[in-house]
XYZ file of C-alpha atoms in Angstrom:
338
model
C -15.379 -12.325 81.170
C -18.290 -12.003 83.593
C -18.317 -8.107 84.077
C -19.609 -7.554 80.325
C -22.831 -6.720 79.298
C -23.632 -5.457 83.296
C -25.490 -2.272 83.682
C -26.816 -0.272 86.121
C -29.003 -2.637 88.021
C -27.418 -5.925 86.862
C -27.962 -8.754 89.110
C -24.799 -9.055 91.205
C -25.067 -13.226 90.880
C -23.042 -12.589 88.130
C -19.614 -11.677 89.833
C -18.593 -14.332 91.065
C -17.069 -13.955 94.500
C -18.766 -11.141 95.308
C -22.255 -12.443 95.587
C -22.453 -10.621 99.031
C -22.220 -7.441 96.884
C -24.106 -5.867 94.495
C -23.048 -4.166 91.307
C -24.530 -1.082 90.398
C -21.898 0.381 87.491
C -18.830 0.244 85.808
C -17.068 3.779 84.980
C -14.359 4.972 82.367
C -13.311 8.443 83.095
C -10.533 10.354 80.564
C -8.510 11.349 84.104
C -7.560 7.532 84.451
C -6.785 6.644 81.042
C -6.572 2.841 80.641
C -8.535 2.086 84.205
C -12.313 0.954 84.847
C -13.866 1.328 87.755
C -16.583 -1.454 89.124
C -18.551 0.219 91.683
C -20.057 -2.226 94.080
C -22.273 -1.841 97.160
C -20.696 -4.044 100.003
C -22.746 -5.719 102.721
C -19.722 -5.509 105.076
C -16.842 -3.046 105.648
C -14.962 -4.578 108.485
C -13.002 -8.245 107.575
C -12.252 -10.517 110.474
C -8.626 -11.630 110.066
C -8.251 -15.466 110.574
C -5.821 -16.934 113.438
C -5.097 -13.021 113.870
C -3.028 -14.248 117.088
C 0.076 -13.507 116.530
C -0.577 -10.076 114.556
C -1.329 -6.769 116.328
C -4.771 -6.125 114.351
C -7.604 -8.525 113.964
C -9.788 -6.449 111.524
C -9.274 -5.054 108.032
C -10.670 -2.565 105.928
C -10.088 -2.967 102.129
C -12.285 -0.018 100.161
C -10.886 -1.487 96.673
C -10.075 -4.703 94.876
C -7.246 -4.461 92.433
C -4.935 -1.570 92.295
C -3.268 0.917 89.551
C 0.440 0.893 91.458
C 0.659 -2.166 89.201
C 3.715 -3.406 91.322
C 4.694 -6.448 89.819
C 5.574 -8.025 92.539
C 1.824 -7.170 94.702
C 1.174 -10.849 96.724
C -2.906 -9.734 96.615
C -2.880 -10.219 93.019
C -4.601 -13.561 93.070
C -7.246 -12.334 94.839
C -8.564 -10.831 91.412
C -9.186 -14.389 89.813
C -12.085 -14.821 92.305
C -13.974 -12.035 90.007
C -12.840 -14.136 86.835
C -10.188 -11.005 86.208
C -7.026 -12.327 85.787
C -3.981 -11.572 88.184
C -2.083 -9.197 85.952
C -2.654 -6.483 83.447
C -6.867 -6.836 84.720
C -5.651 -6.189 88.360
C -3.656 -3.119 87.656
C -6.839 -1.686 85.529
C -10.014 -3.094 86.898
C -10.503 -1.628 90.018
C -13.716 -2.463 92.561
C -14.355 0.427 94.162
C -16.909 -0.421 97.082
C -18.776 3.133 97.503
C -20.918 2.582 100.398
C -18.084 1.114 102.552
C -18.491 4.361 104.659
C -22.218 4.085 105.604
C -21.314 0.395 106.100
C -18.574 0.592 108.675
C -20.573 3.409 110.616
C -23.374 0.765 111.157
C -21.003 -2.071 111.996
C -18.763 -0.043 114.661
C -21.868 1.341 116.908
C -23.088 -2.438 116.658
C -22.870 -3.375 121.031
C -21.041 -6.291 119.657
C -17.661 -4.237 118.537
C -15.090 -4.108 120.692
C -12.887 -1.735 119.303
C -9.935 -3.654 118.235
C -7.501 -2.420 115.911
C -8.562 -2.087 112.393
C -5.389 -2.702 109.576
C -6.049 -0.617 106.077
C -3.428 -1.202 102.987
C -3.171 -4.769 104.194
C -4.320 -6.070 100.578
C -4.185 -3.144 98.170
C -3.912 0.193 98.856
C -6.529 2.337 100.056
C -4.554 5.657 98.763
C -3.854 4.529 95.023
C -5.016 6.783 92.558
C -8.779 5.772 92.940
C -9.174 7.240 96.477
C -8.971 10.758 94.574
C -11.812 10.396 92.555
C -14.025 8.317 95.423
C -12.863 10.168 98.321
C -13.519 7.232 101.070
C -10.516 7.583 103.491
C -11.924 10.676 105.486
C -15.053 9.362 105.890
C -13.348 5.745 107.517
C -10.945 7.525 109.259
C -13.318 9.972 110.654
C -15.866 6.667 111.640
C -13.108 4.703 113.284
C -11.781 7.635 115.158
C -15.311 8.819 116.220
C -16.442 5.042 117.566
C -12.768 5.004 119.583
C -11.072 2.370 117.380
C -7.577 2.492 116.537
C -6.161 1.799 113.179
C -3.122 1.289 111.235
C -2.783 2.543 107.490
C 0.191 1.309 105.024
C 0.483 2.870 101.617
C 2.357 3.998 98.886
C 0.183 6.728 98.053
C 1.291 10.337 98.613
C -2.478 11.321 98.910
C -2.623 10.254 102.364
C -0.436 13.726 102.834
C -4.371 15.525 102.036
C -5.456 13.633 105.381
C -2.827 14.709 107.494
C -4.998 17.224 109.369
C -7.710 14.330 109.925
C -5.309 12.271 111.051
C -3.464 14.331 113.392
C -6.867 15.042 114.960
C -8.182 11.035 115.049
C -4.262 10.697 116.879
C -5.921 12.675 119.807
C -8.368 10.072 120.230
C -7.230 6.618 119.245
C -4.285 5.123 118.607
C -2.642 5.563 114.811
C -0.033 4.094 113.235
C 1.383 5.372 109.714
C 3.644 3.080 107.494
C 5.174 4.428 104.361
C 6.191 1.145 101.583
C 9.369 2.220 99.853
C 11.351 -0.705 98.639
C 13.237 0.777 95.685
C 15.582 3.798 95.900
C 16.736 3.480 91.948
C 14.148 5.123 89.600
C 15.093 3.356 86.644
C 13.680 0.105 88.441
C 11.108 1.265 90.437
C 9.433 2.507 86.748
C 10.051 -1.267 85.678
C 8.657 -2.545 89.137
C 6.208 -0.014 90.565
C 4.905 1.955 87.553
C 1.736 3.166 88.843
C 3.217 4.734 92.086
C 4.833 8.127 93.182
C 8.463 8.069 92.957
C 10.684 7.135 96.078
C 11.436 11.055 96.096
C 7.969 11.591 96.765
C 7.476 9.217 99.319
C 10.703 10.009 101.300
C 8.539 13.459 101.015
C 5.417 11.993 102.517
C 7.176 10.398 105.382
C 8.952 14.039 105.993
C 5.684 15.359 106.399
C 4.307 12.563 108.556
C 7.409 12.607 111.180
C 6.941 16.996 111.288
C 3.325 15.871 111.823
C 4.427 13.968 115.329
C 3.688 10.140 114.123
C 6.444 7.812 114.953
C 6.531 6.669 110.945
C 7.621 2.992 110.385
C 9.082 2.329 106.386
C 8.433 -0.902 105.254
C 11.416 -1.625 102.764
C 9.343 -4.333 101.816
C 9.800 -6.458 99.572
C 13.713 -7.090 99.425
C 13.997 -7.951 95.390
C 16.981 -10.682 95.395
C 20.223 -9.593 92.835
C 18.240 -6.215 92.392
C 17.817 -4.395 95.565
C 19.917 -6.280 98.097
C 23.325 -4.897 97.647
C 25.383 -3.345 100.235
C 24.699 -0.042 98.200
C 21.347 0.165 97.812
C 20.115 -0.780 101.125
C 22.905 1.809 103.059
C 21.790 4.496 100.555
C 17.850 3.635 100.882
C 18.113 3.464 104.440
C 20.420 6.599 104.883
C 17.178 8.528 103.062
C 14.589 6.863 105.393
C 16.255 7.697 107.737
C 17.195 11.896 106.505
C 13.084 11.866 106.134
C 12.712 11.315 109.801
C 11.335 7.962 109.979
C 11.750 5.816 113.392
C 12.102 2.315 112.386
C 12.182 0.343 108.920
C 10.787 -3.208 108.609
C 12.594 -5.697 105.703
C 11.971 -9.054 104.230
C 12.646 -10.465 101.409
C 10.205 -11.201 98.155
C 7.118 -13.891 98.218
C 6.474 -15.283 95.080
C 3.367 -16.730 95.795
C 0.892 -17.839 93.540
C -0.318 -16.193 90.340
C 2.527 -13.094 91.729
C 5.168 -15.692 90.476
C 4.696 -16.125 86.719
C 3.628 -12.464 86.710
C 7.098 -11.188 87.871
C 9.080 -13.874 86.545
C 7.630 -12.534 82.742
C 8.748 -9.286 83.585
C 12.288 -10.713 84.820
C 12.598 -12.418 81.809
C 12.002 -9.229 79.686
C 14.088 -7.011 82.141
C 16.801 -9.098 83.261
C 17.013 -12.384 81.762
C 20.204 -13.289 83.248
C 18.548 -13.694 86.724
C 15.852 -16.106 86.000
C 18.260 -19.355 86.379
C 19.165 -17.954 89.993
C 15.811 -17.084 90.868
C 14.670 -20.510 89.746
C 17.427 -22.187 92.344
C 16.660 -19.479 95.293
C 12.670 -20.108 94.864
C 12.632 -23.817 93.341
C 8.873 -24.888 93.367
C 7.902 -22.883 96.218
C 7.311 -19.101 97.405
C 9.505 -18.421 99.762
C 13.296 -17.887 99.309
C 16.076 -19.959 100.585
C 16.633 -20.202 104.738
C 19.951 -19.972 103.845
C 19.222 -16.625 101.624
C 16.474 -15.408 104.424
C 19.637 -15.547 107.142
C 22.439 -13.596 104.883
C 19.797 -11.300 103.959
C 19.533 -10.207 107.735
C 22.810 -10.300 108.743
C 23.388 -7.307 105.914
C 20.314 -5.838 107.128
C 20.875 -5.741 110.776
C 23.953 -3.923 111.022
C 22.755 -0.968 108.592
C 19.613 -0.833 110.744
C 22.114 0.396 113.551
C 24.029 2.088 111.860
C 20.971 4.441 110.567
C 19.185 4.438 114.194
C 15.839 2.506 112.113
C 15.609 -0.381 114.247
C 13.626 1.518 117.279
C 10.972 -0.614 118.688
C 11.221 -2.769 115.797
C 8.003 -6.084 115.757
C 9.672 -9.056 115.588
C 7.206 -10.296 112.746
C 6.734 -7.798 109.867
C 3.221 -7.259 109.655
C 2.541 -7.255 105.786
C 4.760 -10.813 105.740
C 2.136 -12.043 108.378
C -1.124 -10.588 106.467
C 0.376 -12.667 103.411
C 0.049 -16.075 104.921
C -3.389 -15.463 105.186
C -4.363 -13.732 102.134
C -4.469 -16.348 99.692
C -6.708 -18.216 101.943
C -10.465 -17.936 99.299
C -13.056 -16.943 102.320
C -10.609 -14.175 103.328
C -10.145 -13.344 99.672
C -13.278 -12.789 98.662
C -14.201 -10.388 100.975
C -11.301 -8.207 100.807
């Protein structure tokens, strides 16, 4: 693999896809047992998203590569082979940490050039997984993005986000912000199978609590829908019945993706987990990543009505922005520079 032997100083030719980066170190700390941190120097904060027509941001911000949730499921995990790392186990534990993105994005948004369109974080991996403790970058973008008059959107599972609530509420009063909470599993059994890095669906039914008291209209993405495991009548009235308890104003669902290097990881952990479904998953994804039209339009017709029925569907998008981002993540040039 291509990150041994580096030290401090190393040349960064030698990581691939990141030549517009330079390496500087790679960290082991006893606080995240099991996880390595590659500390880059990035040339470039903001990402242009390509054909961003028909999404309501154009611009991303991605302060990490790879990500401890470890959610089996994660569609950015391909974007970890262009590093030589490979999409599963190394993308959960090797985590590029860029640690100058804040200097970075200050220089690019008082460039006469920016027009301060909206800027999209969580859009690849999150920017509030465990890392963001130890590195402490979120203040300093939100603070930058708020100060140059640029609105921004954050997703996340992360329950740290709840230490920038006061920053938030503050950039609010100055540009538009838009918090989304990802909670697509109510059961803990599975969401320790599924989403074993992350806080518990308790504690993220907490953090959207604390973001509706805070005054932000708080959209949950139930995202994805897991076919045979969290698509039953039950679990969706029950999940959305707590969304909706927390104080959240809409919800945004869609099924699973299965695209790429994603597939094979989740399918091993299907097999190992519940064997039984890998025959139907096999006929509801055949060769492709997408599930059935035919699944896609029962799947909404038992989401709809429980949208109602819990008041979540308030100035609903008609395109879920994540599913959008996802037809446009695999593409390499947008990869590499996530």
């Amino acid at each position: 693999m291509r990150w041994q032997r580096q030290t401090l100083g190393a040349d960064d030719g030698a990581l691939p896809g990141l030549e517009r980066a330079g390496f500087v170190r790679s960290v082991q700390t006893p606080e995240f047992e099991g996880i390595t941190f590659h500390e880059v120097l990035c040339k470039s904060a903001l990402n242009r998203v390509p054909d961003s027509g028909t999404l309501p941001f154009g611009w991303t911000i991605n302060p990490m590569r790879g990500c401890s949730h470890a959610c089996r499921y994660c569609f950015a995990r391909g974007t970890h082979e262009y590093l030589d790392l490979d999409a599963g186990a190394d993308f959960d534990s090797q985590i590029v940490v860029k640690t100058n993105v804040v200097p970075i994005l200050r220089r690019e948004l008082h460039k006469r050039s920016w027009r301060r369109e909206t800027v999209a974080l969580g859009t690849n991996t999150d920017p509030y997984q465990r890392a963001e403790g130890r590195y402490r970058l979120m203040p300093g973008i939100i603070t930058a993005l708020a100060e140059s008059g640029t609105g921004f959107s954050i997703l996340t599972k992360g329950t740290l986000l709840r230490r920038d609530l006061p920053l938030l509420v503050e950039a609010a009063g100055q540009v538009p912000v838009d918090l989304a909470v990802s909670i697509a599993i109510l059961d803990e059994e599975l969401h320790h199978g599924l989403e074993p890095g992350t806080p518990s669906p308790r504690a993220r039914l907490e953090l959207v609590r604390a973001l509706a008291d805070a005054g932000f209209a708080v959209n949950v993405m139930v995202a994805p829908v897991i076919p045979y495991l969290t698509d039953s009548q039950a679990h969706l009235d029950a999940l959305f019945a707590a969304i909706a308890d927390a104080g959240a104003d809409r919800v945004t669902a869609f099924p699973m993706h299965l695209r790429g290097s994603t597939r094979g990881w989740f399918l091993q952990w299907l097999a190992q987990a519940h064997p039984a479904l890998l025959r139907r998953y096999r006929q509801l994804y055949g060769r492709g990543t997408s599930v059935t039209p035919e699944y896609s339009a029962w799947l909404r017709g038992r989401i709809e009505p429980l949208l109602e029925k819990h008041r979540l569907n308030r100035d609903r998008p008609a395109e879920p922005e994540v599913r959008a981002v996802e037809s446009h993540t695999p593409d390499p040039q947008l990869a590499l520079f996530a």
